[in-house]
Tab-separated table of C-alpha atoms in Angstrom:
chain	number	residue	atom	x	y	z
A	292	MET	CA	27.808	-14.449	-17.005
A	293	LYS	CA	25.369	-11.686	-14.560
A	294	ASN	CA	26.316	-8.271	-13.892
A	295	PRO	CA	28.693	-7.189	-10.852
A	296	PRO	CA	26.762	-8.732	-6.776
A	297	ALA	CA	26.782	-5.070	-6.089
A	298	LEU	CA	25.012	-3.855	-8.929
A	299	GLU	CA	22.610	-6.739	-8.109
A	300	GLN	CA	21.665	-5.697	-5.578
A	301	LEU	CA	21.988	-2.215	-6.299
A	302	ILE	CA	19.047	-2.702	-9.167
A	303	GLU	CA	16.880	-5.367	-6.689
A	304	SER	CA	17.095	-2.251	-4.013
A	305	LEU	CA	15.503	0.327	-6.612
A	306	ARG	CA	12.802	-1.697	-6.700
A	307	CYS	CA	11.076	-0.700	-4.029
A	308	LEU	CA	10.360	2.841	-5.760
A	309	PRO	CA	6.513	3.062	-7.051
A	310	GLY	CA	6.367	1.899	-9.769
A	311	VAL	CA	9.185	1.025	-11.023
A	312	GLY	CA	10.023	-3.032	-12.411
A	313	PRO	CA	12.545	-5.111	-13.676
A	314	LYS	CA	13.823	-3.018	-17.174
A	315	SER	CA	13.540	1.035	-15.130
A	316	ALA	CA	15.582	-0.344	-12.081
A	317	LEU	CA	18.396	-1.975	-13.955
A	318	ARG	CA	18.292	1.390	-16.692
A	319	MET	CA	18.200	3.438	-13.766
A	320	ALA	CA	21.097	1.391	-12.321
A	321	TYR	CA	23.726	1.838	-15.047
A	322	HIS	CA	22.948	5.336	-15.882
A	323	LEU	CA	23.021	6.465	-11.760
A	324	LEU	CA	26.811	4.792	-12.558
A	325	GLN	CA	28.107	5.298	-15.855
A	326	ARG	CA	26.681	9.449	-15.895
A	327	ASP	CA	25.345	9.951	-12.716
A	328	ARG	CA	27.733	9.162	-9.369
A	329	GLN	CA	26.376	12.331	-8.212
A	330	GLY	CA	23.540	12.043	-8.163
A	331	ALA	CA	23.674	8.582	-6.647
A	332	SER	CA	25.690	10.032	-3.728
A	333	GLY	CA	22.650	13.008	-2.570
A	334	LEU	CA	20.682	10.324	-3.848
A	335	ALA	CA	21.642	8.113	-0.335
A	336	ASN	CA	22.585	10.935	1.455
A	337	SER	CA	18.542	12.407	1.268
A	338	LEU	CA	17.434	9.107	1.276
A	339	GLN	CA	19.428	8.904	4.506
A	340	THR	CA	18.995	12.459	6.550
A	341	ALA	CA	14.928	12.252	5.740
A	342	LEU	CA	14.288	8.542	7.605
A	343	GLN	CA	15.974	10.386	9.456
A	344	SER	CA	14.766	13.717	10.484
A	345	VAL	CA	11.016	13.318	8.668
A	346	GLY	CA	8.368	12.115	10.956
A	347	HIS	CA	4.850	12.542	11.216
A	348	CYS	CA	3.492	15.888	12.823
A	349	GLU	CA	1.358	14.486	16.315
A	350	LEU	CA	-1.786	16.380	15.641
A	351	CYS	CA	-2.260	17.050	11.040
A	352	ASN	CA	-0.084	14.084	10.604
A	353	ASN	CA	1.839	15.564	7.837
A	354	PHE	CA	5.479	15.021	7.403
A	355	SER	CA	7.386	17.369	9.791
A	356	GLU	CA	10.518	17.542	10.906
A	357	GLN	CA	8.838	18.438	14.583
A	358	PRO	CA	6.745	17.393	16.515
A	359	VAL	CA	4.021	19.120	15.895
A	360	CYS	CA	4.432	20.920	12.727
A	361	PRO	CA	4.201	25.061	11.732
A	362	LEU	CA	0.091	24.830	10.613
A	363	CYS	CA	-1.039	23.237	13.395
A	364	SER	CA	1.861	24.855	15.775
A	365	SER	CA	0.376	28.071	14.393
A	366	GLU	CA	-2.156	31.125	16.649
A	367	ARG	CA	-3.689	32.035	13.304
A	368	ARG	CA	-5.631	28.947	11.888
A	369	GLU	CA	-9.347	28.702	13.296
A	370	THR	CA	-9.007	25.530	15.474
A	371	SER	CA	-12.843	24.981	15.257
A	372	GLN	CA	-12.518	23.232	12.035
A	373	LEU	CA	-11.164	20.259	11.011
A	374	CYS	CA	-10.574	19.069	7.169
A	375	VAL	CA	-9.569	15.600	6.179
A	376	VAL	CA	-7.007	15.178	3.997
A	377	GLU	CA	-5.435	12.078	2.042
A	378	MET	CA	-2.177	13.447	1.595
A	379	PRO	CA	0.051	16.221	1.301
A	380	THR	CA	-0.682	17.650	-2.231
A	381	ASP	CA	-4.341	18.040	-1.114
A	382	LEU	CA	-3.200	19.777	2.034
A	383	MET	CA	-1.342	22.437	-0.357
A	384	MET	CA	-4.059	22.340	-3.355
A	385	LEU	CA	-6.538	23.156	-0.346
A	386	GLU	CA	-4.131	26.379	1.328
A	387	GLN	CA	-3.477	27.036	-2.087
A	388	THR	CA	-7.020	28.444	-2.692
A	389	GLN	CA	-6.338	30.469	0.095
A	390	SER	CA	-10.312	30.133	1.039
A	391	TYR	CA	-9.980	27.491	3.998
A	392	ASN	CA	-8.596	28.887	7.178
A	393	GLY	CA	-8.940	25.316	9.729
A	394	MET	CA	-7.092	22.842	10.963
A	395	TYR	CA	-6.289	19.587	9.075
A	396	PHE	CA	-5.380	15.937	10.086
A	397	VAL	CA	-3.526	14.024	6.106
A	398	LEU	CA	-4.655	10.831	6.499
A	399	MET	CA	-1.508	9.606	4.409
A	400	GLY	CA	-3.882	7.342	1.741
A	401	ARG	CA	-6.832	6.115	1.139
A	402	LEU	CA	-8.923	3.114	2.475
A	403	SER	CA	-8.153	0.217	-0.507
A	404	PRO	CA	-8.050	-3.509	1.375
A	405	LEU	CA	-6.641	-4.687	-2.340
A	406	ASP	CA	-3.283	-2.864	-1.340
A	407	GLY	CA	-3.477	-4.265	2.246
A	408	ILE	CA	-4.312	-1.042	3.293
A	409	GLY	CA	-6.506	-1.173	5.900
A	410	PRO	CA	-8.228	1.614	8.664
A	411	LYS	CA	-5.080	1.480	10.597
A	412	GLU	CA	-2.898	1.891	7.817
A	413	ILE	CA	-4.582	5.483	7.910
A	414	ASN	CA	-3.929	6.161	10.557
A	415	LEU	CA	-8.111	6.844	12.274
A	416	ASP	CA	-7.246	6.053	16.217
A	417	LYS	CA	-5.550	9.222	15.364
A	418	LEU	CA	-7.887	11.100	13.626
A	419	ILE	CA	-10.886	10.142	15.930
A	420	ARG	CA	-8.370	11.041	18.644
A	421	ARG	CA	-7.414	14.373	17.158
A	422	ALA	CA	-11.049	14.961	16.167
A	423	GLN	CA	-12.169	14.778	19.820
A	424	ASP	CA	-10.009	17.332	21.716
A	425	GLY	CA	-13.148	19.089	22.637
A	426	ILE	CA	-12.509	21.662	20.293
A	427	VAL	CA	-12.965	20.390	17.027
A	428	LYS	CA	-16.705	20.895	15.836
A	429	GLU	CA	-16.791	20.200	12.896
A	430	VAL	CA	-14.895	17.812	10.487
A	431	ILE	CA	-14.553	18.455	7.192
A	432	LEU	CA	-14.150	15.294	4.441
A	433	ALA	CA	-11.788	16.512	1.919
A	434	THR	CA	-10.520	12.775	0.558
A	435	ASN	CA	-11.000	12.368	-4.010
A	436	TYR	CA	-13.912	11.358	-5.268
A	437	THR	CA	-12.883	8.701	-6.302
A	438	ASN	CA	-14.339	5.367	-5.247
A	439	GLU	CA	-11.894	4.782	-2.671
A	440	GLY	CA	-11.877	8.455	-1.176
A	441	GLU	CA	-15.496	8.336	-1.232
A	442	ALA	CA	-15.193	5.093	0.272
A	443	THR	CA	-12.733	6.021	2.859
A	444	ALA	CA	-14.813	9.601	3.365
A	445	HIS	CA	-18.416	7.353	4.358
A	446	TYR	CA	-15.770	5.003	6.619
A	447	ILE	CA	-14.244	7.683	8.818
A	448	SER	CA	-18.171	9.330	8.753
A	449	GLU	CA	-19.990	6.656	10.064
A	450	LEU	CA	-17.132	6.412	13.371
A	451	LEU	CA	-17.362	9.672	13.527
A	452	LYS	CA	-21.650	10.365	13.652
A	453	LEU	CA	-21.412	7.583	16.661
A	454	ARG	CA	-18.679	9.620	18.753
A	455	GLY	CA	-21.367	12.320	18.000
A	456	ILE	CA	-19.457	14.278	15.578
A	457	SER	CA	-20.644	16.968	13.593
A	458	VAL	CA	-19.524	15.559	9.821
A	459	SER	CA	-19.607	17.981	5.868
A	460	ARG	CA	-18.341	16.450	2.592
A	461	ILE	CA	-16.493	18.853	0.438
A	462	ALA	CA	-19.256	19.666	-2.592
A	463	ARG	CA	-19.580	18.035	-6.030
A	464	GLY	CA	-20.397	19.296	-9.128
A	465	LEU	CA	-19.716	21.218	-12.157
A	466	PRO	CA	-15.882	22.718	-12.072
A	467	MET	CA	-15.113	26.019	-13.028
A	468	GLY	CA	-15.906	27.194	-16.552
A	469	GLY	CA	-17.481	23.381	-16.989
A	470	GLU	CA	-20.407	23.210	-19.372
A	471	ILE	CA	-23.267	21.382	-19.104
A	472	GLU	CA	-23.035	19.404	-22.712
A	473	TYR	CA	-19.654	18.719	-21.754
A	474	VAL	CA	-20.112	16.790	-17.970
A	475	ASP	CA	-20.559	13.578	-17.244
A	476	SER	CA	-23.816	12.901	-16.250
A	477	GLY	CA	-22.388	11.209	-12.709
A	478	THR	CA	-21.739	15.102	-12.353
A	479	LEU	CA	-24.102	16.313	-13.666
A	480	SER	CA	-26.897	14.256	-11.572
A	481	TYR	CA	-24.725	15.245	-8.138
A	482	ALA	CA	-25.627	19.418	-9.631
A	483	LEU	CA	-28.414	19.294	-9.748
A	484	GLN	CA	-29.121	17.170	-6.247
A	485	GLY	CA	-26.706	19.275	-4.438
A	486	ARG	CA	-27.904	23.083	-5.618
A	487	ARG	CA	-28.453	25.297	-3.739
A	488	GLN	CA	-31.275	28.685	-2.681
A	489	TYR	CA	-30.040	31.304	-5.259
B	127	MET	CA	2.310	25.456	3.384
B	128	LYS	CA	5.858	23.264	1.882
B	129	ASN	CA	6.822	20.205	2.577
B	130	PRO	CA	10.110	19.313	5.298
B	131	PRO	CA	13.648	20.722	3.798
B	132	ALA	CA	14.291	17.046	4.498
B	133	LEU	CA	11.612	15.833	2.693
B	134	GLU	CA	12.160	18.301	-0.396
B	135	GLN	CA	15.327	17.573	-0.690
B	136	LEU	CA	14.754	14.182	-1.471
B	137	ILE	CA	12.019	14.707	-3.809
B	138	GLU	CA	14.429	16.890	-5.729
B	139	SER	CA	17.320	13.831	-5.565
B	140	LEU	CA	15.573	11.564	-6.616
B	141	ARG	CA	14.322	13.852	-9.966
B	142	CYS	CA	18.167	12.512	-10.313
B	143	LEU	CA	16.586	9.270	-11.483
B	144	PRO	CA	16.281	9.193	-15.332
B	145	GLY	CA	12.814	9.556	-16.724
B	146	VAL	CA	11.649	10.573	-12.770
B	147	GLY	CA	9.677	14.332	-13.399
B	148	PRO	CA	8.175	16.254	-10.472
B	149	LYS	CA	5.278	14.482	-9.639
B	150	SER	CA	7.122	11.051	-9.769
B	151	ALA	CA	9.445	11.610	-7.430
B	152	LEU	CA	6.603	13.272	-4.869
B	153	ARG	CA	4.589	9.556	-5.059
B	154	MET	CA	7.793	8.445	-4.571
B	155	ALA	CA	8.843	10.455	-1.805
B	156	TYR	CA	5.459	9.833	0.117
B	157	HIS	CA	6.072	6.125	-0.607
B	158	LEU	CA	9.214	5.595	0.981
B	159	LEU	CA	8.044	8.180	4.191
B	160	GLN	CA	4.876	6.356	4.459
B	161	ARG	CA	5.445	2.452	3.515
B	162	ASP	CA	8.400	1.564	2.756
B	163	ARG	CA	10.884	2.835	4.631
B	164	GLN	CA	13.114	-0.414	4.969
B	165	GLY	CA	12.918	0.378	1.391
B	166	ALA	CA	14.034	3.290	2.036
B	167	SER	CA	16.998	2.616	3.994
B	168	GLY	CA	18.015	-0.297	1.341
B	169	LEU	CA	18.096	1.742	-0.885
B	170	ALA	CA	20.288	4.307	0.240
B	171	ASN	CA	22.978	1.616	1.214
B	172	SER	CA	23.007	0.161	-1.927
B	173	LEU	CA	23.901	3.099	-3.611
B	174	GLN	CA	26.818	3.495	-1.302
B	175	THR	CA	28.484	0.013	-2.166
B	176	ALA	CA	27.126	0.026	-5.712
B	177	LEU	CA	29.547	4.071	-5.986
B	178	GLN	CA	31.796	1.866	-3.810
B	179	SER	CA	32.699	-0.817	-5.040
B	180	VAL	CA	31.789	-0.886	-8.318
B	181	GLY	CA	33.877	0.620	-11.732
B	182	HIS	CA	35.201	-0.724	-14.623
B	183	CYS	CA	37.041	-4.022	-16.410
B	184	GLU	CA	40.289	-2.658	-17.053
B	185	LEU	CA	39.255	-3.818	-20.124
B	186	CYS	CA	36.181	-4.351	-21.240
B	187	ASN	CA	35.537	-1.115	-19.563
B	188	ASN	CA	32.211	-3.465	-18.387
B	189	PHE	CA	31.222	-2.531	-15.114
B	190	SER	CA	33.000	-5.482	-12.279
B	191	GLU	CA	33.814	-4.641	-8.990
B	192	GLN	CA	37.196	-6.857	-9.938
B	193	PRO	CA	40.236	-4.794	-11.699
B	194	VAL	CA	39.759	-6.485	-14.630
B	195	CYS	CA	36.029	-9.129	-14.875
B	196	PRO	CA	35.351	-12.496	-14.613
B	197	LEU	CA	35.112	-12.422	-18.505
B	198	CYS	CA	38.528	-10.928	-19.620
B	199	SER	CA	40.557	-12.765	-17.051
B	200	SER	CA	39.111	-16.165	-18.287
B	201	GLU	CA	41.222	-18.768	-19.826
B	202	ARG	CA	39.288	-19.549	-22.282
B	203	ARG	CA	37.874	-17.175	-24.195
B	204	GLU	CA	38.842	-16.538	-28.551
B	205	THR	CA	41.776	-13.534	-27.804
B	206	SER	CA	41.655	-12.685	-30.999
B	207	GLN	CA	38.018	-11.276	-31.792
B	208	LEU	CA	36.866	-8.187	-29.526
B	209	CYS	CA	33.059	-7.686	-29.935
B	210	VAL	CA	31.879	-4.053	-28.982
B	211	VAL	CA	28.489	-3.442	-27.915
B	212	GLU	CA	26.948	-0.811	-26.423
B	213	MET	CA	25.483	-1.632	-22.583
B	214	PRO	CA	25.873	-4.057	-20.673
B	215	THR	CA	22.633	-5.878	-21.815
B	216	ASP	CA	23.555	-6.387	-25.225
B	217	LEU	CA	26.641	-8.151	-24.263
B	218	MET	CA	23.940	-11.052	-21.640
B	219	MET	CA	22.088	-11.089	-24.576
B	220	LEU	CA	25.075	-11.816	-26.721
B	221	GLU	CA	26.718	-14.820	-24.300
B	222	GLN	CA	23.478	-16.467	-23.732
B	223	THR	CA	23.266	-17.046	-27.978
B	224	GLN	CA	26.297	-19.228	-26.398
B	225	SER	CA	27.634	-18.717	-30.553
B	226	TYR	CA	30.299	-16.746	-29.800
B	227	ASN	CA	33.052	-16.897	-27.806
B	228	GLY	CA	35.651	-14.318	-28.486
B	229	MET	CA	36.195	-10.650	-26.237
B	230	TYR	CA	33.683	-7.753	-25.470
B	231	PHE	CA	34.038	-3.620	-25.298
B	232	VAL	CA	31.446	-2.120	-23.829
B	233	LEU	CA	30.947	1.006	-24.773
B	234	MET	CA	27.857	2.395	-21.931
B	235	GLY	CA	26.374	3.966	-24.663
B	236	ARG	CA	25.706	5.514	-28.163
B	237	LEU	CA	27.051	8.596	-29.842
B	238	SER	CA	24.245	11.081	-28.808
B	239	PRO	CA	24.910	14.161	-29.488
B	240	LEU	CA	22.297	16.083	-29.052
B	241	ASP	CA	21.890	14.160	-25.468
B	242	GLY	CA	25.860	15.587	-25.268
B	243	ILE	CA	27.472	12.244	-25.832
B	244	GLY	CA	30.554	12.386	-28.078
B	245	PRO	CA	33.568	9.655	-28.584
B	246	LYS	CA	34.363	10.449	-24.901
B	247	GLU	CA	31.521	10.229	-23.305
B	248	ILE	CA	32.154	5.951	-24.931
B	249	ASN	CA	35.492	5.491	-24.116
B	250	LEU	CA	36.875	5.789	-27.869
B	251	ASP	CA	40.233	6.593	-26.222
B	252	LYS	CA	40.130	2.768	-24.130
B	253	LEU	CA	38.357	1.385	-27.101
B	254	ILE	CA	40.928	2.014	-29.811
B	255	ARG	CA	44.459	1.093	-26.609
B	256	ARG	CA	42.011	-2.135	-26.580
B	257	ALA	CA	42.071	-2.683	-30.344
B	258	GLN	CA	45.331	-2.208	-30.176
B	259	ASP	CA	46.668	-5.039	-27.889
B	260	GLY	CA	48.512	-6.754	-30.745
B	261	ILE	CA	46.119	-9.791	-29.717
B	262	VAL	CA	42.506	-8.918	-31.090
B	263	LYS	CA	42.817	-9.110	-34.829
B	264	GLU	CA	38.900	-8.941	-35.685
B	265	VAL	CA	36.252	-5.876	-33.449
B	266	ILE	CA	32.667	-7.000	-34.674
B	267	LEU	CA	30.711	-4.213	-33.923
B	268	ALA	CA	27.498	-5.597	-31.864
B	269	THR	CA	25.804	-1.872	-31.694
B	270	ASN	CA	22.002	-1.606	-32.066
B	271	TYR	CA	20.406	-1.150	-35.838
B	272	THR	CA	19.607	2.343	-34.618
B	273	ASN	CA	20.367	4.861	-36.092
B	274	GLU	CA	22.354	6.365	-33.303
B	275	GLY	CA	24.360	2.922	-33.097
B	276	GLU	CA	24.113	2.761	-36.961
B	277	ALA	CA	26.028	6.234	-36.539
B	278	THR	CA	28.578	5.287	-33.688
B	279	ALA	CA	29.278	1.665	-35.705
B	280	HIS	CA	30.191	3.643	-38.663
B	281	TYR	CA	32.197	6.397	-36.493
B	282	ILE	CA	34.088	3.311	-34.865
B	283	SER	CA	34.640	1.769	-38.230
B	284	GLU	CA	36.519	4.558	-39.189
B	285	LEU	CA	38.492	4.828	-36.976
B	286	LEU	CA	39.845	1.121	-36.649
B	287	LYS	CA	40.391	0.989	-40.116
B	288	LEU	CA	42.628	4.272	-39.985
B	289	ARG	CA	44.984	1.897	-37.667
B	290	GLY	CA	44.846	-0.746	-39.730
B	291	ILE	CA	42.413	-3.924	-37.929
B	292	SER	CA	39.821	-5.123	-39.725
B	293	VAL	CA	36.753	-4.551	-39.046
B	294	SER	CA	33.173	-6.587	-39.370
B	295	ARG	CA	29.597	-5.333	-38.099
B	296	ILE	CA	26.758	-8.350	-37.414
B	297	ALA	CA	24.284	-9.081	-40.055
B	298	ARG	CA	21.066	-7.187	-40.984
B	299	GLY	CA	18.240	-9.075	-41.984
B	300	LEU	CA	14.976	-11.008	-41.624
B	301	PRO	CA	14.425	-12.525	-37.772
B	302	MET	CA	13.936	-16.178	-36.997
B	303	GLY	CA	10.591	-17.230	-38.292
B	304	GLY	CA	10.622	-14.138	-39.818
B	305	GLU	CA	7.726	-13.456	-43.044
B	306	ILE	CA	8.853	-11.419	-45.855
B	307	GLU	CA	5.571	-10.058	-46.491
B	308	TYR	CA	5.083	-8.876	-43.192
B	309	VAL	CA	8.898	-7.494	-42.972
B	310	ASP	CA	9.459	-3.359	-43.730
B	311	SER	CA	11.423	-3.545	-46.971
B	312	GLY	CA	13.666	-1.442	-45.726
B	313	THR	CA	15.127	-4.335	-43.383
B	314	LEU	CA	13.593	-6.935	-46.676
B	315	SER	CA	16.434	-4.501	-48.610
B	316	TYR	CA	19.030	-5.241	-46.731
B	317	ALA	CA	18.686	-8.849	-45.941
B	318	LEU	CA	18.165	-9.089	-50.393
B	319	GLN	CA	21.910	-7.323	-50.374
B	320	GLY	CA	22.931	-9.747	-47.282
B	321	ARG	CA	22.854	-12.515	-49.002
B	322	ARG	CA	24.756	-15.715	-48.914
B	323	GLN	CA	25.866	-18.127	-51.727
B	324	TYR	CA	23.451	-21.060	-50.146
């Protein structure tokens, strides 16, 4: 006794979602067919629309429905600074600080050889072309301070320095409200090394 | 700075999946658009195919692509017994035991008033019609021994007994390999009450 073929196919297809294994896929398929057919139909349409209309901005590589995204085509941005982030969410967080007005480049990932993500997958060729447009004066690396984010930043900095482009890395130290008693020693050690003249 | 509208729409649509909140939906959408467009397209197709072709068997209420599913149309089943289960997976587990050869009825859920699942959502009208076909002699309630499964079994047994239908409930007791020292006292108490003459 098995599920009907179209249902088995749906269960299999749901497994392309990250973090969804056989049990979750089964639960999702039952839920959609039993309790939320409207949602399932909406999801199918949204997937197709997104696949058709969402591509990447030619300049910043972020998701965009236009060839050049609204942020890159804005005339009020400082074009001499280029901030490199891993994901669109990082870009949004930086925008929320309202303390940066330059351009961005979104890698859409981080170097992670074990997951098969190398320089090509995170569009480093495109980044290097972008950084050599003659207008960008400084590349600010704002990848995460995880092992993979650090490795990515290091790799990019080497590539860019070879081409004579000025590269910087966002600071590491105590977070706002951070207490020395509770912070880990790695962070504290970097906070000491990165001290600034008052 | 927001995501493009088609991407926002996809994130919203993914939230119809059970257990998927805003963060997971965002992660899934990025993954699909960035690393698995083929999977996304396959998922859209599978959803549409399943919505079109998967309905419910007229007899057992299980998912089926035919009006009557292969199990219900089989001529080698014992038609006087009707086993009521919560989900298709329960049916499959029972079939795997190869110790039951009767018919099934799949509720597609359990009574759960807090989740808005009442008698109508678990198709009790259809079950009662099915049990009164004149051929079914015994209804075996094989809902889970959870609180909700128990409440469901109790509710159904009342409905069926009112209509003069013989109802039984699968046994509760020590599992295979179960040791008295380690079993919970509720199970042990039921194992005692449910003792059988040797």
